[in-house]
C-alpha cells in the first residue's frame, strides 16, 4: 500500500496567506494612491510658487529701482513722502518674496520626503508583496494539483479494496493495512474510516438482498 500524505493543512495555510497578502497589497495601493495625490498637490503648489517668484522678482526689482531713484533725488518734502512710500512698498514686496522662498524650501523638503516614502512604499513594500502573493498563489495551486492526484489515487485504491472485500473479516484486514500505511495521518485515517463504513453498508445491503432471495 502506498503512503499518501494529504496537503489540506498546507493548502489552507497558503490560501489564507494568499488572501492576507492580497488584502495587505490593497491597503498599500490605497496608501500609495493617497501619497501620489499628495505629491501631485505639492507639485501644483510648487508650480504656483515658482510663478509667484517670477512676479515677485519683477516687483522687487521695480521697487528697488524706484527706491534708488528717489534716494538719488535732492531732499524735499515731496521726495521724502514718495521715498517713504517706496520704502514701504519695497519692504512689503521683499517680505512676500522671502515668504515665497521659504514656502518653496518647505515644499522641496516635503517633496523629497514624500518621494523617498513613495519609493519605500512602492519598491520595498508593494512590489515585494506582489512577489510574495505570486509565490503563495503558485504554491497553493501546486498543492491543490498534488491533492487532486492523491484524491484520484485514493479513489482508485478505495474502489479496488471495495471490490476485494467480501465480508467483515476481509474488510478489517484491508482497513488495517490501509491504516498502517497512513503513517498516523489523521485525515487519511478519517478518510478510510468513512470508506469502511460505506463498504460495510454495501456488505449489509448485499446480505439483505441475498437473504431475501432465499
PDB file of C-alpha atoms in Angstrom:
ATOM      1  CA  UNK A   1       0.000   0.000   0.000  1.00  0.00           C
ATOM      2  CA  UNK A   2       1.436   3.397  -0.946  1.00  0.00           C
ATOM      3  CA  UNK A   3       1.671   6.140   1.624  1.00  0.00           C
ATOM      4  CA  UNK A   4      -0.376   9.218   0.709  1.00  0.00           C
ATOM      5  CA  UNK A   5       0.031  12.458   2.624  1.00  0.00           C
ATOM      6  CA  UNK A   6      -2.842  14.907   2.388  1.00  0.00           C
ATOM      7  CA  UNK A   7      -1.945  18.567   1.891  1.00  0.00           C
ATOM      8  CA  UNK A   8      -5.160  20.160   3.142  1.00  0.00           C
ATOM      9  CA  UNK A   9      -3.422  21.964   6.033  1.00  0.00           C
ATOM     10  CA  UNK A  10      -0.719  23.329   3.725  1.00  0.00           C
ATOM     11  CA  UNK A  11      -3.376  24.272   1.156  1.00  0.00           C
ATOM     12  CA  UNK A  12      -5.389  26.176   3.770  1.00  0.00           C
ATOM     13  CA  UNK A  13      -2.225  27.873   5.039  1.00  0.00           C
ATOM     14  CA  UNK A  14      -1.133  29.042   1.565  1.00  0.00           C
ATOM     15  CA  UNK A  15      -4.669  30.031   0.585  1.00  0.00           C
ATOM     16  CA  UNK A  16      -5.002  32.118   3.773  1.00  0.00           C
ATOM     17  CA  UNK A  17      -1.570  33.645   3.174  1.00  0.00           C
ATOM     18  CA  UNK A  18      -2.543  34.490  -0.411  1.00  0.00           C
ATOM     19  CA  UNK A  19      -5.738  36.312   0.609  1.00  0.00           C
ATOM     20  CA  UNK A  20      -3.994  38.003   3.561  1.00  0.00           C
ATOM     21  CA  UNK A  21      -1.288  39.343   1.236  1.00  0.00           C
ATOM     22  CA  UNK A  22      -3.899  40.447  -1.312  1.00  0.00           C
ATOM     23  CA  UNK A  23      -5.649  42.473   1.411  1.00  0.00           C
ATOM     24  CA  UNK A  24      -2.293  43.920   2.511  1.00  0.00           C
ATOM     25  CA  UNK A  25      -1.464  44.821  -1.094  1.00  0.00           C
ATOM     26  CA  UNK A  26      -4.827  46.607  -1.412  1.00  0.00           C
ATOM     27  CA  UNK A  27      -4.025  48.676   1.697  1.00  0.00           C
ATOM     28  CA  UNK A  28      -0.575  49.522   0.307  1.00  0.00           C
ATOM     29  CA  UNK A  29      -2.116  50.535  -3.023  1.00  0.00           C
ATOM     30  CA  UNK A  30      -4.542  52.811  -1.190  1.00  0.00           C
ATOM     31  CA  UNK A  31      -1.666  54.382   0.774  1.00  0.00           C
ATOM     32  CA  UNK A  32       0.295  54.819  -2.446  1.00  0.00           C
ATOM     33  CA  UNK A  33      -2.733  56.403  -4.146  1.00  0.00           C
ATOM     34  CA  UNK A  34      -3.100  58.973  -1.347  1.00  0.00           C
ATOM     35  CA  UNK A  35       0.642  59.615  -1.374  1.00  0.00           C
ATOM     36  CA  UNK A  36       0.655  60.231  -5.134  1.00  0.00           C
ATOM     37  CA  UNK A  37      -2.257  62.656  -4.713  1.00  0.00           C
ATOM     38  CA  UNK A  38      -0.300  64.475  -2.009  1.00  0.00           C
ATOM     39  CA  UNK A  39       2.839  64.612  -4.182  1.00  0.00           C
ATOM     40  CA  UNK A  40       0.772  65.964  -7.083  1.00  0.00           C
ATOM     41  CA  UNK A  41      -0.719  68.650  -4.811  1.00  0.00           C
ATOM     42  CA  UNK A  42       2.802  69.621  -3.681  1.00  0.00           C
ATOM     43  CA  UNK A  43       3.954  69.821  -7.306  1.00  0.00           C
ATOM     44  CA  UNK A  44       0.996  72.054  -8.206  1.00  0.00           C
ATOM     45  CA  UNK A  45       1.708  74.245  -5.167  1.00  0.00           C
ATOM     46  CA  UNK A  46       5.362  74.425  -6.202  1.00  0.00           C
ATOM     47  CA  UNK A  47       4.403  75.483  -9.735  1.00  0.00           C
ATOM     48  CA  UNK A  48       2.225  78.285  -8.325  1.00  0.00           C
ATOM     49  CA  UNK A  49       5.031  79.388  -6.005  1.00  0.00           C
ATOM     50  CA  UNK A  50       7.543  79.432  -8.879  1.00  0.00           C
ATOM     51  CA  UNK A  51       5.129  81.590 -10.907  1.00  0.00           C
ATOM     52  CA  UNK A  52       4.772  83.874  -7.874  1.00  0.00           C
ATOM     53  CA  UNK A  53       8.559  84.023  -7.602  1.00  0.00           C
ATOM     54  CA  UNK A  54       8.850  85.361 -11.155  1.00  0.00           C
ATOM     55  CA  UNK A  55       6.231  88.032 -10.450  1.00  0.00           C
ATOM     56  CA  UNK A  56       7.733  88.954  -7.065  1.00  0.00           C
ATOM     57  CA  UNK A  57      11.239  89.120  -8.550  1.00  0.00           C
ATOM     58  CA  UNK A  58       9.954  91.628 -11.107  1.00  0.00           C
ATOM     59  CA  UNK A  59       8.076  93.645  -8.438  1.00  0.00           C
ATOM     60  CA  UNK A  60      11.099  93.595  -6.108  1.00  0.00           C
ATOM     61  CA  UNK A  61      13.400  94.839  -8.873  1.00  0.00           C
ATOM     62  CA  UNK A  62      10.901  97.582  -9.721  1.00  0.00           C
ATOM     63  CA  UNK A  63      10.540  98.628  -6.054  1.00  0.00           C
ATOM     64  CA  UNK A  64      14.339  98.605  -5.602  1.00  0.00           C
ATOM     65  CA  UNK A  65      14.820 100.778  -8.686  1.00  0.00           C
ATOM     66  CA  UNK A  66      12.084 103.232  -7.640  1.00  0.00           C
ATOM     67  CA  UNK A  67      13.581 103.474  -4.138  1.00  0.00           C
ATOM     68  CA  UNK A  68      17.085 104.043  -5.552  1.00  0.00           C
ATOM     69  CA  UNK A  69      15.843 106.757  -7.932  1.00  0.00           C
ATOM     70  CA  UNK A  70      14.078 108.622  -5.100  1.00  0.00           C
ATOM     71  CA  UNK A  71      17.120 108.313  -2.836  1.00  0.00           C
ATOM     72  CA  UNK A  72      19.209 109.933  -5.599  1.00  0.00           C
ATOM     73  CA  UNK A  73      16.886 112.967  -5.821  1.00  0.00           C
ATOM     74  CA  UNK A  74      17.523 116.153  -3.827  1.00  0.00           C
ATOM     75  CA  UNK A  75      15.976 116.302  -0.378  1.00  0.00           C
ATOM     76  CA  UNK A  76      12.451 117.743  -0.400  1.00  0.00           C
ATOM     77  CA  UNK A  77       9.124 117.280   1.314  1.00  0.00           C
ATOM     78  CA  UNK A  78       7.548 115.593  -1.742  1.00  0.00           C
ATOM     79  CA  UNK A  79      10.639 113.450  -2.350  1.00  0.00           C
ATOM     80  CA  UNK A  80      10.696 112.299   1.278  1.00  0.00           C
ATOM     81  CA  UNK A  81       6.988 111.486   1.110  1.00  0.00           C
ATOM     82  CA  UNK A  82       7.457 109.426  -2.078  1.00  0.00           C
ATOM     83  CA  UNK A  83      10.598 107.758  -0.662  1.00  0.00           C
ATOM     84  CA  UNK A  84       8.753 106.734   2.484  1.00  0.00           C
ATOM     85  CA  UNK A  85       6.003 105.223   0.333  1.00  0.00           C
ATOM     86  CA  UNK A  86       8.587 103.478  -1.906  1.00  0.00           C
ATOM     87  CA  UNK A  87      10.413 102.031   1.123  1.00  0.00           C
ATOM     88  CA  UNK A  88       7.119 100.683   2.489  1.00  0.00           C
ATOM     89  CA  UNK A  89       6.306  99.045  -0.864  1.00  0.00           C
ATOM     90  CA  UNK A  90       9.842  97.640  -1.052  1.00  0.00           C
ATOM     91  CA  UNK A  91       9.549  96.090   2.428  1.00  0.00           C
ATOM     92  CA  UNK A  92       6.150  94.554   1.604  1.00  0.00           C
ATOM     93  CA  UNK A  93       7.379  93.069  -1.681  1.00  0.00           C
ATOM     94  CA  UNK A  94      10.629  91.897  -0.052  1.00  0.00           C
ATOM     95  CA  UNK A  95       8.657  90.206   2.767  1.00  0.00           C
ATOM     96  CA  UNK A  96       6.366  88.485   0.249  1.00  0.00           C
ATOM     97  CA  UNK A  97       9.395  87.348  -1.765  1.00  0.00           C
ATOM     98  CA  UNK A  98      11.078  85.891   1.345  1.00  0.00           C
ATOM     99  CA  UNK A  99       7.865  84.131   2.442  1.00  0.00           C
ATOM    100  CA  UNK A 100       7.545  82.631  -1.028  1.00  0.00           C
ATOM    101  CA  UNK A 101      11.197  81.485  -0.931  1.00  0.00           C
ATOM    102  CA  UNK A 102      10.632  79.883   2.473  1.00  0.00           C
ATOM    103  CA  UNK A 103       7.473  78.171   1.194  1.00  0.00           C
ATOM    104  CA  UNK A 104       9.410  76.798  -1.800  1.00  0.00           C
ATOM    105  CA  UNK A 105      12.101  75.429   0.544  1.00  0.00           C
ATOM    106  CA  UNK A 106       9.428  73.734   2.699  1.00  0.00           C
ATOM    107  CA  UNK A 107       7.776  72.245  -0.401  1.00  0.00           C
ATOM    108  CA  UNK A 108      11.138  70.921  -1.589  1.00  0.00           C
ATOM    109  CA  UNK A 109      11.680  69.133   1.733  1.00  0.00           C
ATOM    110  CA  UNK A 110       8.133  67.725   1.659  1.00  0.00           C
ATOM    111  CA  UNK A 111       8.609  66.588  -1.922  1.00  0.00           C
ATOM    112  CA  UNK A 112      11.915  64.852  -1.124  1.00  0.00           C
ATOM    113  CA  UNK A 113      10.385  63.207   1.948  1.00  0.00           C
ATOM    114  CA  UNK A 114       7.271  62.025   0.094  1.00  0.00           C
ATOM    115  CA  UNK A 115       9.284  60.794  -2.893  1.00  0.00           C
ATOM    116  CA  UNK A 116      11.514  58.784  -0.541  1.00  0.00           C
ATOM    117  CA  UNK A 117       8.427  57.398   1.239  1.00  0.00           C
ATOM    118  CA  UNK A 118       6.837  56.605  -2.136  1.00  0.00           C
ATOM    119  CA  UNK A 119       9.964  54.677  -3.182  1.00  0.00           C
ATOM    120  CA  UNK A 120       9.959  52.679   0.064  1.00  0.00           C
ATOM    121  CA  UNK A 121       6.224  52.013  -0.222  1.00  0.00           C
ATOM    122  CA  UNK A 122       6.266  51.085  -3.906  1.00  0.00           C
ATOM    123  CA  UNK A 123       9.630  49.345  -4.356  1.00  0.00           C
ATOM    124  CA  UNK A 124      10.332  47.879  -0.912  1.00  0.00           C
ATOM    125  CA  UNK A 125       6.816  47.027   0.193  1.00  0.00           C
ATOM    126  CA  UNK A 126       4.216  46.784  -2.556  1.00  0.00           C
ATOM    127  CA  UNK A 127       6.454  45.178  -5.196  1.00  0.00           C
ATOM    128  CA  UNK A 128       7.818  42.683  -2.653  1.00  0.00           C
ATOM    129  CA  UNK A 129       4.280  41.845  -1.530  1.00  0.00           C
ATOM    130  CA  UNK A 130       3.323  41.247  -5.184  1.00  0.00           C
ATOM    131  CA  UNK A 131       6.156  38.700  -5.442  1.00  0.00           C
ATOM    132  CA  UNK A 132       5.066  37.010  -2.194  1.00  0.00           C
ATOM    133  CA  UNK A 133       1.465  36.895  -3.473  1.00  0.00           C
ATOM    134  CA  UNK A 134       2.603  35.125  -6.642  1.00  0.00           C
ATOM    135  CA  UNK A 135       4.662  32.618  -4.612  1.00  0.00           C
ATOM    136  CA  UNK A 136       1.739  31.919  -2.249  1.00  0.00           C
ATOM    137  CA  UNK A 137      -0.662  31.509  -5.200  1.00  0.00           C
ATOM    138  CA  UNK A 138       1.712  29.207  -7.136  1.00  0.00           C
ATOM    139  CA  UNK A 139       2.323  27.074  -4.020  1.00  0.00           C
ATOM    140  CA  UNK A 140      -1.413  26.911  -3.321  1.00  0.00           C
ATOM    141  CA  UNK A 141      -2.151  25.772  -6.901  1.00  0.00           C
ATOM    142  CA  UNK A 142       0.677  23.198  -6.837  1.00  0.00           C
ATOM    143  CA  UNK A 143      -0.638  21.759  -3.566  1.00  0.00           C
ATOM    144  CA  UNK A 144      -4.190  21.702  -4.962  1.00  0.00           C
ATOM    145  CA  UNK A 145      -2.980  19.765  -8.020  1.00  0.00           C
ATOM    146  CA  UNK A 146      -0.982  17.390  -5.826  1.00  0.00           C
ATOM    147  CA  UNK A 147      -4.053  16.864  -3.622  1.00  0.00           C
ATOM    148  CA  UNK A 148      -6.187  16.106  -6.676  1.00  0.00           C
ATOM    149  CA  UNK A 149      -3.677  13.439  -7.713  1.00  0.00           C
ATOM    150  CA  UNK A 150      -3.767  11.979  -4.186  1.00  0.00           C
ATOM    151  CA  UNK A 151      -7.577  12.003  -4.193  1.00  0.00           C
ATOM    152  CA  UNK A 152      -7.572  10.201  -7.542  1.00  0.00           C
ATOM    153  CA  UNK A 153      -5.205   7.513  -6.227  1.00  0.00           C
ATOM    154  CA  UNK A 154      -7.239   7.172  -3.039  1.00  0.00           C
ATOM    155  CA  UNK A 155     -10.415   6.816  -5.073  1.00  0.00           C
ATOM    156  CA  UNK A 156      -8.878   4.072  -7.235  1.00  0.00           C
ATOM    157  CA  UNK A 157      -7.459   2.360  -4.155  1.00  0.00           C
ATOM    158  CA  UNK A 158     -10.814   2.562  -2.389  1.00  0.00           C
ATOM    159  CA  UNK A 159     -12.540   1.084  -5.437  1.00  0.00           C
ATOM    160  CA  UNK A 160     -10.006  -1.760  -5.531  1.00  0.00           C
ATOM    161  CA  UNK A 161     -10.479  -2.518  -1.824  1.00  0.00           C
ATOM    162  CA  UNK A 162     -14.265  -2.308  -2.142  1.00  0.00           C
ATOM    163  CA  UNK A 163     -14.194  -4.876  -4.936  1.00  0.00           C
ATOM    164  CA  UNK A 164     -11.891  -7.204  -2.945  1.00  0.00           C
ATOM    165  CA  UNK A 165     -13.924  -7.070   0.283  1.00  0.00           C
ATOM    166  CA  UNK A 166     -16.441  -9.895   0.657  1.00  0.00           C
ATOM    167  CA  UNK A 167     -17.105  -9.872   4.418  1.00  0.00           C
ATOM    168  CA  UNK A 168     -16.200  -8.088   7.658  1.00  0.00           C
ATOM    169  CA  UNK A 169     -13.003 -10.130   8.043  1.00  0.00           C
ATOM    170  CA  UNK A 170     -11.561  -9.065   4.694  1.00  0.00           C
ATOM    171  CA  UNK A 171     -12.780  -5.510   5.393  1.00  0.00           C
ATOM    172  CA  UNK A 172     -10.928  -5.448   8.728  1.00  0.00           C
ATOM    173  CA  UNK A 173      -7.804  -6.863   7.095  1.00  0.00           C
ATOM    174  CA  UNK A 174      -7.876  -4.294   4.271  1.00  0.00           C
ATOM    175  CA  UNK A 175      -8.598  -1.435   6.671  1.00  0.00           C
ATOM    176  CA  UNK A 176      -5.744  -2.470   8.999  1.00  0.00           C
ATOM    177  CA  UNK A 177      -3.354  -2.493   6.052  1.00  0.00           C
ATOM    178  CA  UNK A 178      -4.535   0.938   4.922  1.00  0.00           C
ATOM    179  CA  UNK A 179      -4.300   2.492   8.398  1.00  0.00           C
ATOM    180  CA  UNK A 180      -0.799   1.117   8.908  1.00  0.00           C
ATOM    181  CA  UNK A 181       0.307   2.686   5.637  1.00  0.00           C
ATOM    182  CA  UNK A 182      -1.280   6.020   6.565  1.00  0.00           C
ATOM    183  CA  UNK A 183       1.604   6.772   8.942  1.00  0.00           C
ATOM    184  CA  UNK A 184      -0.698   8.188  11.636  1.00  0.00           C
ATOM    185  CA  UNK A 185      -2.068  10.767   9.214  1.00  0.00           C
ATOM    186  CA  UNK A 186      -5.280  11.855  10.928  1.00  0.00           C
ATOM    187  CA  UNK A 187      -7.031  12.987   7.750  1.00  0.00           C
ATOM    188  CA  UNK A 188      -6.219   9.770   5.890  1.00  0.00           C
ATOM    189  CA  UNK A 189      -7.415   7.674   8.823  1.00  0.00           C
ATOM    190  CA  UNK A 190     -10.651   9.674   8.871  1.00  0.00           C
ATOM    191  CA  UNK A 191     -10.984   9.150   5.090  1.00  0.00           C
ATOM    192  CA  UNK A 192     -10.583   5.373   5.335  1.00  0.00           C
ATOM    193  CA  UNK A 193     -12.907   5.041   8.332  1.00  0.00           C
ATOM    194  CA  UNK A 194     -15.611   6.793   6.305  1.00  0.00           C
ATOM    195  CA  UNK A 195     -14.826   4.448   3.402  1.00  0.00           C
ATOM    196  CA  UNK A 196     -15.032   1.459   5.769  1.00  0.00           C
ATOM    197  CA  UNK A 197     -18.499   2.491   6.954  1.00  0.00           C
ATOM    198  CA  UNK A 198     -19.604   2.875   3.330  1.00  0.00           C
ATOM    199  CA  UNK A 199     -18.182  -0.539   2.416  1.00  0.00           C
ATOM    200  CA  UNK A 200     -19.859  -2.127   5.441  1.00  0.00           C
ATOM    201  CA  UNK A 201     -23.184  -0.686   4.314  1.00  0.00           C
ATOM    202  CA  UNK A 202     -22.631  -2.280   0.905  1.00  0.00           C
ATOM    203  CA  UNK A 203     -21.936  -5.619   2.632  1.00  0.00           C
ATOM    204  CA  UNK A 204     -25.093  -5.326   4.733  1.00  0.00           C
ATOM    205  CA  UNK A 205     -27.132  -4.463   1.661  1.00  0.00           C
ATOM    206  CA  UNK A 206     -25.666  -7.489  -0.173  1.00  0.00           C
ATOM    207  CA  UNK A 207     -26.517  -9.781   2.748  1.00  0.00           C
ATOM    208  CA  UNK A 208     -30.060  -8.409   2.927  1.00  0.00           C
ATOM    209  CA  UNK A 209     -30.502  -8.941  -0.823  1.00  0.00           C
ATOM    210  CA  UNK A 210     -29.124 -12.493  -0.555  1.00  0.00           C
ATOM    211  CA  UNK A 211     -31.411 -13.223   2.442  1.00  0.00           C
ATOM    212  CA  UNK A 212     -34.499 -12.049   0.544  1.00  0.00           C
ATOM    213  CA  UNK A 213     -33.644 -14.264  -2.420  1.00  0.00           C
ATOM    214  CA  UNK A 214     -33.760 -17.400  -0.245  1.00  0.00           C
TER     215      UNK A 214
END
